Amino acid sequence: MLQLLVIGLRNGQEGPLDPNDLYEVIRPYFDAGWCIRDVMYALNQLPNGAPHPDAGWNDRLPCKQLLYRVRRRLREWRWSEREDGDDIMPGGWTEMRRAMGAAARRQKEHAQAREAIWHEQEASARQAASASARQAARQIAVGAAARARQIRAQGERRSQEATAKAATQARKERQEALQKLEQLTDSARLPREH
C-alpha cells in the first residue's frame, strides 16, 4: 500500500523495489501500533514537525539507497539506537485518533445523561397531567431542571479536566521526546574520545 501512495518507493534505478524488503524495514513500526498514515508522516517529517532535510521521493535511487533512506528517516522516530519495539515513538496519526476516540466517548456519556434527564422530565410531566397535580409537577420539573444543570455542570467539569489532563500529558511527552532527541543529536555531534 505504501508503494502505491509514495511513487518514489515503487521503482529504483535497477527496477521495482521488492515490497517484502520494504515491509521488513517498516514492520517494527507496525508492531509498535503505527498505521500507514503514521509511516507516511514519519517519512516526510521529523518528530518536531520539520521536514526531513534531504531530497523527496521523486528521484530514482538504487533500491538499496531507497531502503536506506526509509530506514534512516524512520530511525528519527526512535528514542534510542536499540532495535526493540519499545523505543519507537508513538505515531502522530494514531495518537490523534486515540484522543478523538476519548472525546467521542465523553460526548456519548454527555448525550446519555441528557437523555436520562429528558426521560425524567417526561415522566414528571405525565404525573402532572391532572389539574390537581400541576403544582407538584412544577416542583418536580424545577427539581429535575436543577438536577439537569448540576449533572451537565459536572459532566462539563469532568470533560474539561480530562481534556486539560490529556493536553498536559501530551505536552509533557512531546517535551520529553524533544529533550531525548536533542540529547541524541548532541551526543552524535560530540567528538569521540579514545
mmCIF file with all atom_site columns, N, CA and C in Angstrom, residues 103-122 144-145 147-153 155-156 158-159:
data_model
loop_
_atom_site.group_PDB
_atom_site.id
_atom_site.type_symbol
_atom_site.label_atom_id
_atom_site.label_alt_id
_atom_site.label_comp_id
_atom_site.label_asym_id
_atom_site.label_entity_id
_atom_site.label_seq_id
_atom_site.pdbx_PDB_ins_code
_atom_site.Cartn_x
_atom_site.Cartn_y
_atom_site.Cartn_z
_atom_site.occupancy
_atom_site.B_iso_or_equiv
_atom_site.pdbx_formal_charge
_atom_site.auth_seq_id
_atom_site.auth_comp_id
_atom_site.auth_asym_id
_atom_site.auth_atom_id
_atom_site.pdbx_PDB_model_num
ATOM 1  N N  . ALA A 1 103 ? -12.545 11.685 23.214 1.00 0.00 ? 103 ALA A N  1
ATOM 2  C CA . ALA A 1 103 ? -13.502 12.797 23.157 1.00 0.00 ? 103 ALA A CA 1
ATOM 3  C C  . ALA A 1 103 ? -14.882 12.297 22.729 1.00 0.00 ? 103 ALA A C  1
ATOM 4  N N  . ALA A 1 104 ? -14.936 11.356 21.796 1.00 0.00 ? 104 ALA A N  1
ATOM 5  C CA . ALA A 1 104 ? -16.219 10.799 21.348 1.00 0.00 ? 104 ALA A CA 1
ATOM 6  C C  . ALA A 1 104 ? -16.903 10.044 22.487 1.00 0.00 ? 104 ALA A C  1
ATOM 7  N N  . ARG A 1 105 ? -16.120 9.316  23.300 1.00 0.00 ? 105 ARG A N  1
ATOM 8  C CA . ARG A 1 105 ? -16.716 8.602  24.435 1.00 0.00 ? 105 ARG A CA 1
ATOM 9  C C  . ARG A 1 105 ? -17.306 9.587  25.451 1.00 0.00 ? 105 ARG A C  1
ATOM 10 N N  . ARG A 1 106 ? -16.589 10.696 25.700 1.00 0.00 ? 106 ARG A N  1
ATOM 11 C CA . ARG A 1 106 ? -17.119 11.703 26.631 1.00 0.00 ? 106 ARG A CA 1
ATOM 12 C C  . ARG A 1 106 ? -18.401 12.318 26.082 1.00 0.00 ? 106 ARG A C  1
ATOM 13 N N  . GLN A 1 107 ? -18.449 12.590 24.785 1.00 0.00 ? 107 GLN A N  1
ATOM 14 C CA . GLN A 1 107 ? -19.658 13.147 24.179 1.00 0.00 ? 107 GLN A CA 1
ATOM 15 C C  . GLN A 1 107 ? -20.821 12.173 24.294 1.00 0.00 ? 107 GLN A C  1
ATOM 16 N N  . LYS A 1 108 ? -20.546 10.899 24.121 1.00 0.00 ? 108 LYS A N  1
ATOM 17 C CA . LYS A 1 108 ? -21.600 9.881  24.236 1.00 0.00 ? 108 LYS A CA 1
ATOM 18 C C  . LYS A 1 108 ? -22.138 9.841  25.663 1.00 0.00 ? 108 LYS A C  1
ATOM 19 N N  . GLU A 1 109 ? -21.241 9.934  26.657 1.00 0.00 ? 109 GLU A N  1
ATOM 20 C CA . GLU A 1 109 ? -21.682 9.951  28.051 1.00 0.00 ? 109 GLU A CA 1
ATOM 21 C C  . GLU A 1 109 ? -22.560 11.163 28.318 1.00 0.00 ? 109 GLU A C  1
ATOM 22 N N  . HIS A 1 110 ? -22.185 12.333 27.771 1.00 0.00 ? 110 HIS A N  1
ATOM 23 C CA . HIS A 1 110 ? -22.998 13.536 27.943 1.00 0.00 ? 110 HIS A CA 1
ATOM 24 C C  . HIS A 1 110 ? -24.378 13.345 27.307 1.00 0.00 ? 110 HIS A C  1
ATOM 25 N N  . ALA A 1 111 ? -24.418 12.739 26.132 1.00 0.00 ? 111 ALA A N  1
ATOM 26 C CA . ALA A 1 111 ? -25.690 12.523 25.440 1.00 0.00 ? 111 ALA A CA 1
ATOM 27 C C  . ALA A 1 111 ? -26.579 11.579 26.243 1.00 0.00 ? 111 ALA A C  1
ATOM 28 N N  . GLN A 1 112 ? -25.983 10.536 26.822 1.00 0.00 ? 112 GLN A N  1
ATOM 29 C CA . GLN A 1 112 ? -26.771 9.604  27.632 1.00 0.00 ? 112 GLN A CA 1
ATOM 30 C C  . GLN A 1 112 ? -27.330 10.295 28.877 1.00 0.00 ? 112 GLN A C  1
ATOM 31 N N  . ALA A 1 113 ? -26.530 11.167 29.489 1.00 0.00 ? 113 ALA A N  1
ATOM 32 C CA . ALA A 1 113 ? -27.005 11.907 30.661 1.00 0.00 ? 113 ALA A CA 1
ATOM 33 C C  . ALA A 1 113 ? -28.159 12.827 30.276 1.00 0.00 ? 113 ALA A C  1
ATOM 34 N N  . ARG A 1 114 ? -28.033 13.510 29.129 1.00 0.00 ? 114 ARG A N  1
ATOM 35 C CA . ARG A 1 114 ? -29.119 14.390 28.678 1.00 0.00 ? 114 ARG A CA 1
ATOM 36 C C  . ARG A 1 114 ? -30.390 13.592 28.398 1.00 0.00 ? 114 ARG A C  1
ATOM 37 N N  . GLU A 1 115 ? -30.242 12.412 27.804 1.00 0.00 ? 115 GLU A N  1
ATOM 38 C CA . GLU A 1 115 ? -31.408 11.587 27.507 1.00 0.00 ? 115 GLU A CA 1
ATOM 39 C C  . GLU A 1 115 ? -32.083 11.124 28.791 1.00 0.00 ? 115 GLU A C  1
ATOM 40 N N  . ALA A 1 116 ? -31.291 10.747 29.795 1.00 0.00 ? 116 ALA A N  1
ATOM 41 C CA . ALA A 1 116 ? -31.867 10.327 31.080 1.00 0.00 ? 116 ALA A CA 1
ATOM 42 C C  . ALA A 1 116 ? -32.634 11.480 31.724 1.00 0.00 ? 116 ALA A C  1
ATOM 43 N N  . ILE A 1 117 ? -32.089 12.674 31.644 1.00 0.00 ? 117 ILE A N  1
ATOM 44 C CA . ILE A 1 117 ? -32.767 13.850 32.198 1.00 0.00 ? 117 ILE A CA 1
ATOM 45 C C  . ILE A 1 117 ? -34.073 14.101 31.459 1.00 0.00 ? 117 ILE A C  1
ATOM 46 N N  . TRP A 1 118 ? -34.034 13.983 30.149 1.00 0.00 ? 118 TRP A N  1
ATOM 47 C CA . TRP A 1 118 ? -35.240 14.204 29.355 1.00 0.00 ? 118 TRP A CA 1
ATOM 48 C C  . TRP A 1 118 ? -36.320 13.205 29.752 1.00 0.00 ? 118 TRP A C  1
ATOM 49 N N  . HIS A 1 119 ? -35.965 11.930 29.912 1.00 0.00 ? 119 HIS A N  1
ATOM 50 C CA . HIS A 1 119 ? -36.947 10.911 30.301 1.00 0.00 ? 119 HIS A CA 1
ATOM 51 C C  . HIS A 1 119 ? -37.510 11.205 31.694 1.00 0.00 ? 119 HIS A C  1
ATOM 52 N N  . GLU A 1 120 ? -36.655 11.684 32.574 1.00 0.00 ? 120 GLU A N  1
ATOM 53 C CA . GLU A 1 120 ? -37.114 12.035 33.918 1.00 0.00 ? 120 GLU A CA 1
ATOM 54 C C  . GLU A 1 120 ? -38.115 13.195 33.841 1.00 0.00 ? 120 GLU A C  1
ATOM 55 N N  . GLN A 1 121 ? -37.828 14.179 33.023 1.00 0.00 ? 121 GLN A N  1
ATOM 56 C CA . GLN A 1 121 ? -38.738 15.310 32.873 1.00 0.00 ? 121 GLN A CA 1
ATOM 57 C C  . GLN A 1 121 ? -40.045 14.882 32.209 1.00 0.00 ? 121 GLN A C  1
ATOM 58 N N  . GLU A 1 122 ? -39.961 13.979 31.243 1.00 0.00 ? 122 GLU A N  1
ATOM 59 C CA . GLU A 1 122 ? -41.166 13.475 30.581 1.00 0.00 ? 122 GLU A CA 1
ATOM 60 C C  . GLU A 1 122 ? -42.047 12.730 31.569 1.00 0.00 ? 122 GLU A C  1
ATOM 61 N N  . ALA A 1 144 ? -36.068 18.645 38.644 1.00 0.00 ? 144 ALA A N  1
ATOM 62 C CA . ALA A 1 144 ? -35.401 17.943 37.537 1.00 0.00 ? 144 ALA A CA 1
ATOM 63 C C  . ALA A 1 144 ? -34.490 18.889 36.764 1.00 0.00 ? 144 ALA A C  1
ATOM 64 N N  . ALA A 1 145 ? -34.963 20.131 36.571 1.00 0.00 ? 145 ALA A N  1
ATOM 65 C CA . ALA A 1 145 ? -34.126 21.102 35.865 1.00 0.00 ? 145 ALA A CA 1
ATOM 66 C C  . ALA A 1 145 ? -32.865 21.419 36.662 1.00 0.00 ? 145 ALA A C  1
ATOM 67 N N  . ARG A 1 147 ? -31.402 19.391 38.813 1.00 0.00 ? 147 ARG A N  1
ATOM 68 C CA . ARG A 1 147 ? -30.538 18.198 38.690 1.00 0.00 ? 147 ARG A CA 1
ATOM 69 C C  . ARG A 1 147 ? -29.877 18.153 37.314 1.00 0.00 ? 147 ARG A C  1
ATOM 70 N N  . ALA A 1 148 ? -30.615 18.540 36.285 1.00 0.00 ? 148 ALA A N  1
ATOM 71 C CA . ALA A 1 148 ? -30.050 18.550 34.926 1.00 0.00 ? 148 ALA A CA 1
ATOM 72 C C  . ALA A 1 148 ? -28.892 19.532 34.839 1.00 0.00 ? 148 ALA A C  1
ATOM 73 N N  . ARG A 1 149 ? -29.075 20.732 35.416 1.00 0.00 ? 149 ARG A N  1
ATOM 74 C CA . ARG A 1 149 ? -27.986 21.707 35.405 1.00 0.00 ? 149 ARG A CA 1
ATOM 75 C C  . ARG A 1 149 ? -26.780 21.189 36.172 1.00 0.00 ? 149 ARG A C  1
ATOM 76 N N  . GLN A 1 150 ? -27.055 20.563 37.295 1.00 0.00 ? 150 GLN A N  1
ATOM 77 C CA . GLN A 1 150 ? -25.956 20.032 38.114 1.00 0.00 ? 150 GLN A CA 1
ATOM 78 C C  . GLN A 1 150 ? -25.215 18.921 37.377 1.00 0.00 ? 150 GLN A C  1
ATOM 79 N N  . ILE A 1 151 ? -25.941 17.996 36.768 1.00 0.00 ? 151 ILE A N  1
ATOM 80 C CA . ILE A 1 151 ? -25.316 16.888 36.035 1.00 0.00 ? 151 ILE A CA 1
ATOM 81 C C  . ILE A 1 151 ? -24.537 17.425 34.837 1.00 0.00 ? 151 ILE A C  1
ATOM 82 N N  . ARG A 1 152 ? -25.120 18.401 34.126 1.00 0.00 ? 152 ARG A N  1
ATOM 83 C CA . ARG A 1 152 ? -24.450 18.982 32.978 1.00 0.00 ? 152 ARG A CA 1
ATOM 84 C C  . ARG A 1 152 ? -23.157 19.689 33.409 1.00 0.00 ? 152 ARG A C  1
ATOM 85 N N  . ALA A 1 153 ? -23.234 20.429 34.519 1.00 0.00 ? 153 ALA A N  1
ATOM 86 C CA . ALA A 1 153 ? -22.042 21.126 35.016 1.00 0.00 ? 153 ALA A CA 1
ATOM 87 C C  . ALA A 1 153 ? -20.965 20.126 35.439 1.00 0.00 ? 153 ALA A C  1
ATOM 88 N N  . GLY A 1 155 ? -20.591 17.074 34.267 1.00 0.00 ? 155 GLY A N  1
ATOM 89 C CA . GLY A 1 155 ? -20.066 16.469 33.041 1.00 0.00 ? 155 GLY A CA 1
ATOM 90 C C  . GLY A 1 155 ? -19.105 17.390 32.315 1.00 0.00 ? 155 GLY A C  1
ATOM 91 N N  . GLU A 1 156 ? -19.444 18.663 32.233 1.00 0.00 ? 156 GLU A N  1
ATOM 92 C CA . GLU A 1 156 ? -18.551 19.621 31.577 1.00 0.00 ? 156 GLU A CA 1
ATOM 93 C C  . GLU A 1 156 ? -17.254 19.771 32.355 1.00 0.00 ? 156 GLU A C  1
ATOM 94 N N  . ARG A 1 158 ? -15.845 17.478 34.308 1.00 0.00 ? 158 ARG A N  1
ATOM 95 C CA . ARG A 1 158 ? -15.053 16.262 34.083 1.00 0.00 ? 158 ARG A CA 1
ATOM 96 C C  . ARG A 1 158 ? -14.423 16.276 32.699 1.00 0.00 ? 158 ARG A C  1
ATOM 97 N N  . SER A 1 159 ? -15.183 16.736 31.700 1.00 0.00 ? 159 SER A N  1
ATOM 98 C CA . SER A 1 159 ? -14.650 16.804 30.346 1.00 0.00 ? 159 SER A CA 1
ATOM 99 C C  . SER A 1 159 ? -13.490 17.781 30.258 1.00 0.00 ? 159 SER A C  1
#
